[in-house]
Amino acid sequence: MGEYISKSHNKSLLLYHVVLSVKYRRSVLTNEVVDTLVNTCMDIQERTDITFIEIGADGNHIHLLIQTTPSYSLTQYIRNIKSNTARMIFKYNPEVKTKLWGGEFWSDGYWVTTVSKHGTETVIREYVKNQGGNKYDLLFKSDDNYDF
């Protein structure tokens, strides 16, 4: 579970559920690609103040439950995640390049929502952890259509 992070001038608990789609919604997230993705995320975690609480993949998109500090904007954190994971996936899984063109792995946008430690973190954690199955298909009952 996310814990409060104390810095010299602030104390925060910033949790985000992030969804990133593969460019053209191609289903290229094989076990090998996901292994590269997870290893890269762990490297990012060691070098930055992003904590990956859960990582789930489902064929053509990933779900992340992350914790950050208010040091940078969320957009900067996501840009860091997308650029580093794409570079490592192309490096260690070159077969992916044959299914994508233009040198981009991720779609331009992303979907994000905040997560409350006191209300839905456990639900989101289980949802992200169980990506690829259909157990949590109806987690969000909404008419909103999120295109990214």
PDB file of C-alpha atoms in Angstrom:
ATOM      1  CA  MET A   1       0.000   0.000   0.000  1.00  0.00           C
ATOM      2  CA  GLY A   2       1.093   3.526  -0.594  1.00  0.00           C
ATOM      3  CA  GLU A   3       2.639   5.275   2.376  1.00  0.00           C
ATOM      4  CA  TYR A   4       3.150   8.939   3.097  1.00  0.00           C
ATOM      5  CA  ILE A   5       6.434  10.250   1.705  1.00  0.00           C
ATOM      6  CA  SER A   6       8.169  12.993   3.650  1.00  0.00           C
ATOM      7  CA  LYS A   7      10.462  15.434   1.870  1.00  0.00           C
ATOM      8  CA  SER A   8      12.174  18.499   3.289  1.00  0.00           C
ATOM      9  CA  HIS A   9       9.149  20.762   2.749  1.00  0.00           C
ATOM     10  CA  ASN A  10       6.189  18.469   2.164  1.00  0.00           C
ATOM     11  CA  LYS A  11       4.522  15.208   3.067  1.00  0.00           C
ATOM     12  CA  SER A  12       2.450  13.540   0.363  1.00  0.00           C
ATOM     13  CA  LEU A  13       0.509  10.472  -0.659  1.00  0.00           C
ATOM     14  CA  LEU A  14      -0.022  10.748  -4.419  1.00  0.00           C
ATOM     15  CA  LEU A  15      -1.373   7.556  -5.984  1.00  0.00           C
ATOM     16  CA  TYR A  16      -2.360   7.278  -9.645  1.00  0.00           C
ATOM     17  CA  HIS A  17      -3.961   4.602 -11.799  1.00  0.00           C
ATOM     18  CA  VAL A  18      -2.420   5.093 -15.249  1.00  0.00           C
ATOM     19  CA  VAL A  19      -3.357   3.327 -18.497  1.00  0.00           C
ATOM     20  CA  LEU A  20      -0.978   3.441 -21.469  1.00  0.00           C
ATOM     21  CA  SER A  21      -1.960   2.062 -24.876  1.00  0.00           C
ATOM     22  CA  VAL A  22       0.393   0.571 -27.417  1.00  0.00           C
ATOM     23  CA  LYS A  23       0.555   2.570 -30.657  1.00  0.00           C
ATOM     24  CA  TYR A  24      -2.239   1.557 -33.064  1.00  0.00           C
ATOM     25  CA  ARG A  25      -3.587  -0.669 -30.268  1.00  0.00           C
ATOM     26  CA  ARG A  26      -1.357  -3.486 -31.512  1.00  0.00           C
ATOM     27  CA  SER A  27      -1.337  -6.602 -29.319  1.00  0.00           C
ATOM     28  CA  VAL A  28       2.422  -6.836 -28.846  1.00  0.00           C
ATOM     29  CA  LEU A  29       2.610  -7.233 -25.074  1.00  0.00           C
ATOM     30  CA  THR A  30       3.906 -10.809 -25.010  1.00  0.00           C
ATOM     31  CA  ASN A  31       5.385 -12.330 -21.861  1.00  0.00           C
ATOM     32  CA  GLU A  32       8.880 -11.360 -23.027  1.00  0.00           C
ATOM     33  CA  VAL A  33       7.860  -7.759 -23.732  1.00  0.00           C
ATOM     34  CA  VAL A  34       6.094  -7.524 -20.366  1.00  0.00           C
ATOM     35  CA  ASP A  35       9.231  -8.859 -18.626  1.00  0.00           C
ATOM     36  CA  THR A  36      11.263  -6.111 -20.297  1.00  0.00           C
ATOM     37  CA  LEU A  37       8.627  -3.560 -19.322  1.00  0.00           C
ATOM     38  CA  VAL A  38       8.584  -4.637 -15.661  1.00  0.00           C
ATOM     39  CA  ASN A  39      12.390  -4.737 -15.428  1.00  0.00           C
ATOM     40  CA  THR A  40      12.595  -1.262 -16.942  1.00  0.00           C
ATOM     41  CA  CYS A  41       9.985   0.038 -14.504  1.00  0.00           C
ATOM     42  CA  MET A  42      12.031  -1.361 -11.613  1.00  0.00           C
ATOM     43  CA  ASP A  43      15.108   0.445 -13.001  1.00  0.00           C
ATOM     44  CA  ILE A  44      13.095   3.669 -13.237  1.00  0.00           C
ATOM     45  CA  GLN A  45      11.961   3.182  -9.642  1.00  0.00           C
ATOM     46  CA  GLU A  46      15.577   2.885  -8.472  1.00  0.00           C
ATOM     47  CA  ARG A  47      16.600   6.129 -10.225  1.00  0.00           C
ATOM     48  CA  THR A  48      13.540   8.337  -9.591  1.00  0.00           C
ATOM     49  CA  ASP A  49      10.857   8.997  -7.013  1.00  0.00           C
ATOM     50  CA  ILE A  50       8.262   6.902  -8.872  1.00  0.00           C
ATOM     51  CA  THR A  51       7.131   3.792  -7.012  1.00  0.00           C
ATOM     52  CA  PHE A  52       5.414   1.090  -9.067  1.00  0.00           C
ATOM     53  CA  ILE A  53       2.908  -0.525  -6.723  1.00  0.00           C
ATOM     54  CA  GLU A  54       1.326  -2.755  -9.383  1.00  0.00           C
ATOM     55  CA  ILE A  55       1.906  -3.351 -13.102  1.00  0.00           C
ATOM     56  CA  GLY A  56      -0.627  -5.204 -15.244  1.00  0.00           C
ATOM     57  CA  ALA A  57      -0.612  -5.885 -18.977  1.00  0.00           C
ATOM     58  CA  ASP A  58      -3.480  -6.871 -21.244  1.00  0.00           C
ATOM     59  CA  GLY A  59      -2.325  -7.414 -24.831  1.00  0.00           C
ATOM     60  CA  ASN A  60      -2.424  -3.873 -26.172  1.00  0.00           C
ATOM     61  CA  HIS A  61      -2.320  -1.700 -23.055  1.00  0.00           C
ATOM     62  CA  ILE A  62      -0.925  -1.608 -19.539  1.00  0.00           C
ATOM     63  CA  HIS A  63      -2.272  -0.502 -16.183  1.00  0.00           C
ATOM     64  CA  LEU A  64       0.045   1.025 -13.607  1.00  0.00           C
ATOM     65  CA  LEU A  65      -0.628   1.845  -9.993  1.00  0.00           C
ATOM     66  CA  ILE A  66       2.105   4.326  -9.137  1.00  0.00           C
ATOM     67  CA  GLN A  67       3.064   6.613  -6.300  1.00  0.00           C
ATOM     68  CA  THR A  68       4.976   9.845  -6.886  1.00  0.00           C
ATOM     69  CA  THR A  69       5.962  12.995  -5.072  1.00  0.00           C
ATOM     70  CA  PRO A  70       4.999  16.543  -6.063  1.00  0.00           C
ATOM     71  CA  SER A  71       8.534  17.172  -7.378  1.00  0.00           C
ATOM     72  CA  TYR A  72       7.444  17.042 -11.029  1.00  0.00           C
ATOM     73  CA  SER A  73       4.176  17.110 -12.939  1.00  0.00           C
ATOM     74  CA  LEU A  74       2.367  13.862 -13.633  1.00  0.00           C
ATOM     75  CA  THR A  75       2.946  14.455 -17.347  1.00  0.00           C
ATOM     76  CA  GLN A  76       6.714  14.509 -16.756  1.00  0.00           C
ATOM     77  CA  TYR A  77       6.551  11.241 -14.802  1.00  0.00           C
ATOM     78  CA  ILE A  78       4.503   9.556 -17.529  1.00  0.00           C
ATOM     79  CA  ARG A  79       6.819  10.889 -20.258  1.00  0.00           C
ATOM     80  CA  ASN A  80       9.734   9.355 -18.327  1.00  0.00           C
ATOM     81  CA  ILE A  81       7.954   5.990 -18.045  1.00  0.00           C
ATOM     82  CA  LYS A  82       6.886   5.918 -21.704  1.00  0.00           C
ATOM     83  CA  SER A  83      10.229   6.963 -23.184  1.00  0.00           C
ATOM     84  CA  ASN A  84      12.365   4.626 -21.075  1.00  0.00           C
ATOM     85  CA  THR A  85      10.118   1.580 -21.450  1.00  0.00           C
ATOM     86  CA  ALA A  86       9.779   2.091 -25.219  1.00  0.00           C
ATOM     87  CA  ARG A  87      13.536   2.387 -25.671  1.00  0.00           C
ATOM     88  CA  MET A  88      14.231  -0.789 -23.686  1.00  0.00           C
ATOM     89  CA  ILE A  89      11.421  -2.764 -25.339  1.00  0.00           C
ATOM     90  CA  PHE A  90      12.772  -1.898 -28.804  1.00  0.00           C
ATOM     91  CA  LYS A  91      16.298  -2.757 -27.654  1.00  0.00           C
ATOM     92  CA  TYR A  92      15.541  -6.143 -26.065  1.00  0.00           C
ATOM     93  CA  ASN A  93      12.517  -7.157 -28.148  1.00  0.00           C
ATOM     94  CA  PRO A  94      13.341  -6.012 -31.712  1.00  0.00           C
ATOM     95  CA  GLU A  95      10.564  -8.162 -33.196  1.00  0.00           C
ATOM     96  CA  VAL A  96       8.092  -5.564 -31.894  1.00  0.00           C
ATOM     97  CA  LYS A  97       9.365  -3.068 -34.494  1.00  0.00           C
ATOM     98  CA  THR A  98       7.901  -5.206 -37.292  1.00  0.00           C
ATOM     99  CA  LYS A  99       4.393  -4.689 -35.887  1.00  0.00           C
ATOM    100  CA  LEU A 100       4.796  -0.976 -35.237  1.00  0.00           C
ATOM    101  CA  TRP A 101       6.128   1.713 -37.528  1.00  0.00           C
ATOM    102  CA  GLY A 102       7.369   5.225 -37.072  1.00  0.00           C
ATOM    103  CA  GLY A 103       9.651   4.372 -34.148  1.00  0.00           C
ATOM    104  CA  GLU A 104       6.972   4.820 -31.476  1.00  0.00           C
ATOM    105  CA  PHE A 105       5.813   2.181 -29.029  1.00  0.00           C
ATOM    106  CA  TRP A 106       3.152   4.050 -27.027  1.00  0.00           C
ATOM    107  CA  SER A 107       0.148   6.038 -28.214  1.00  0.00           C
ATOM    108  CA  ASP A 108       0.452   9.771 -27.655  1.00  0.00           C
ATOM    109  CA  GLY A 109      -2.018  10.051 -24.778  1.00  0.00           C
ATOM    110  CA  TYR A 110      -2.792   8.286 -21.545  1.00  0.00           C
ATOM    111  CA  TRP A 111      -5.626   7.793 -19.096  1.00  0.00           C
ATOM    112  CA  VAL A 112      -5.132   8.597 -15.423  1.00  0.00           C
ATOM    113  CA  THR A 113      -7.154   8.883 -12.265  1.00  0.00           C
ATOM    114  CA  THR A 114      -6.188   9.545  -8.698  1.00  0.00           C
ATOM    115  CA  VAL A 115      -6.568   6.777  -6.173  1.00  0.00           C
ATOM    116  CA  SER A 116      -7.649   7.313  -2.589  1.00  0.00           C
ATOM    117  CA  LYS A 117      -5.745   5.327  -0.012  1.00  0.00           C
ATOM    118  CA  HIS A 118      -8.822   5.293   2.156  1.00  0.00           C
ATOM    119  CA  GLY A 119     -11.300   4.128  -0.461  1.00  0.00           C
ATOM    120  CA  THR A 120     -10.218   2.407  -3.625  1.00  0.00           C
ATOM    121  CA  GLU A 121      -6.498   1.595  -3.627  1.00  0.00           C
ATOM    122  CA  THR A 122      -7.142  -2.087  -2.826  1.00  0.00           C
ATOM    123  CA  VAL A 123      -9.760  -2.382  -5.571  1.00  0.00           C
ATOM    124  CA  ILE A 124      -7.493  -0.697  -8.137  1.00  0.00           C
ATOM    125  CA  ARG A 125      -4.520  -2.830  -7.004  1.00  0.00           C
ATOM    126  CA  GLU A 126      -6.484  -6.035  -7.607  1.00  0.00           C
ATOM    127  CA  TYR A 127      -7.788  -4.752 -10.929  1.00  0.00           C
ATOM    128  CA  VAL A 128      -4.295  -3.863 -12.163  1.00  0.00           C
ATOM    129  CA  LYS A 129      -2.800  -7.112 -10.833  1.00  0.00           C
ATOM    130  CA  ASN A 130      -5.420  -9.218 -12.621  1.00  0.00           C
ATOM    131  CA  GLN A 131      -5.191  -7.621 -16.066  1.00  0.00           C
ATOM    132  CA  GLY A 132      -5.673 -10.129 -18.834  1.00  0.00           C
ATOM    133  CA  GLY A 133      -8.619 -11.793 -17.144  1.00  0.00           C
ATOM    134  CA  ASN A 134     -12.245 -10.781 -17.125  1.00  0.00           C
ATOM    135  CA  LYS A 135     -12.860 -10.813 -13.385  1.00  0.00           C
ATOM    136  CA  TYR A 136     -12.817  -7.017 -13.071  1.00  0.00           C
ATOM    137  CA  ASP A 137     -14.314  -5.995 -16.416  1.00  0.00           C
ATOM    138  CA  LEU A 138     -17.015  -3.862 -14.793  1.00  0.00           C
ATOM    139  CA  LEU A 139     -14.890  -2.081 -12.194  1.00  0.00           C
ATOM    140  CA  PHE A 140     -15.957   1.355 -13.391  1.00  0.00           C
ATOM    141  CA  LYS A 141     -19.635   1.553 -14.241  1.00  0.00           C
ATOM    142  CA  SER A 142     -19.681   4.757 -16.245  1.00  0.00           C
ATOM    143  CA  ASP A 143     -20.934   6.039 -19.548  1.00  0.00           C
ATOM    144  CA  ASP A 144     -17.678   7.945 -20.013  1.00  0.00           C
ATOM    145  CA  ASN A 145     -15.660   6.829 -23.011  1.00  0.00           C
ATOM    146  CA  TYR A 146     -11.979   7.481 -22.552  1.00  0.00           C
ATOM    147  CA  ASP A 147     -10.141   7.652 -25.867  1.00  0.00           C
ATOM    148  CA  PHE A 148      -6.405   8.050 -25.831  1.00  0.00           C
TER     149      PHE A 148
END
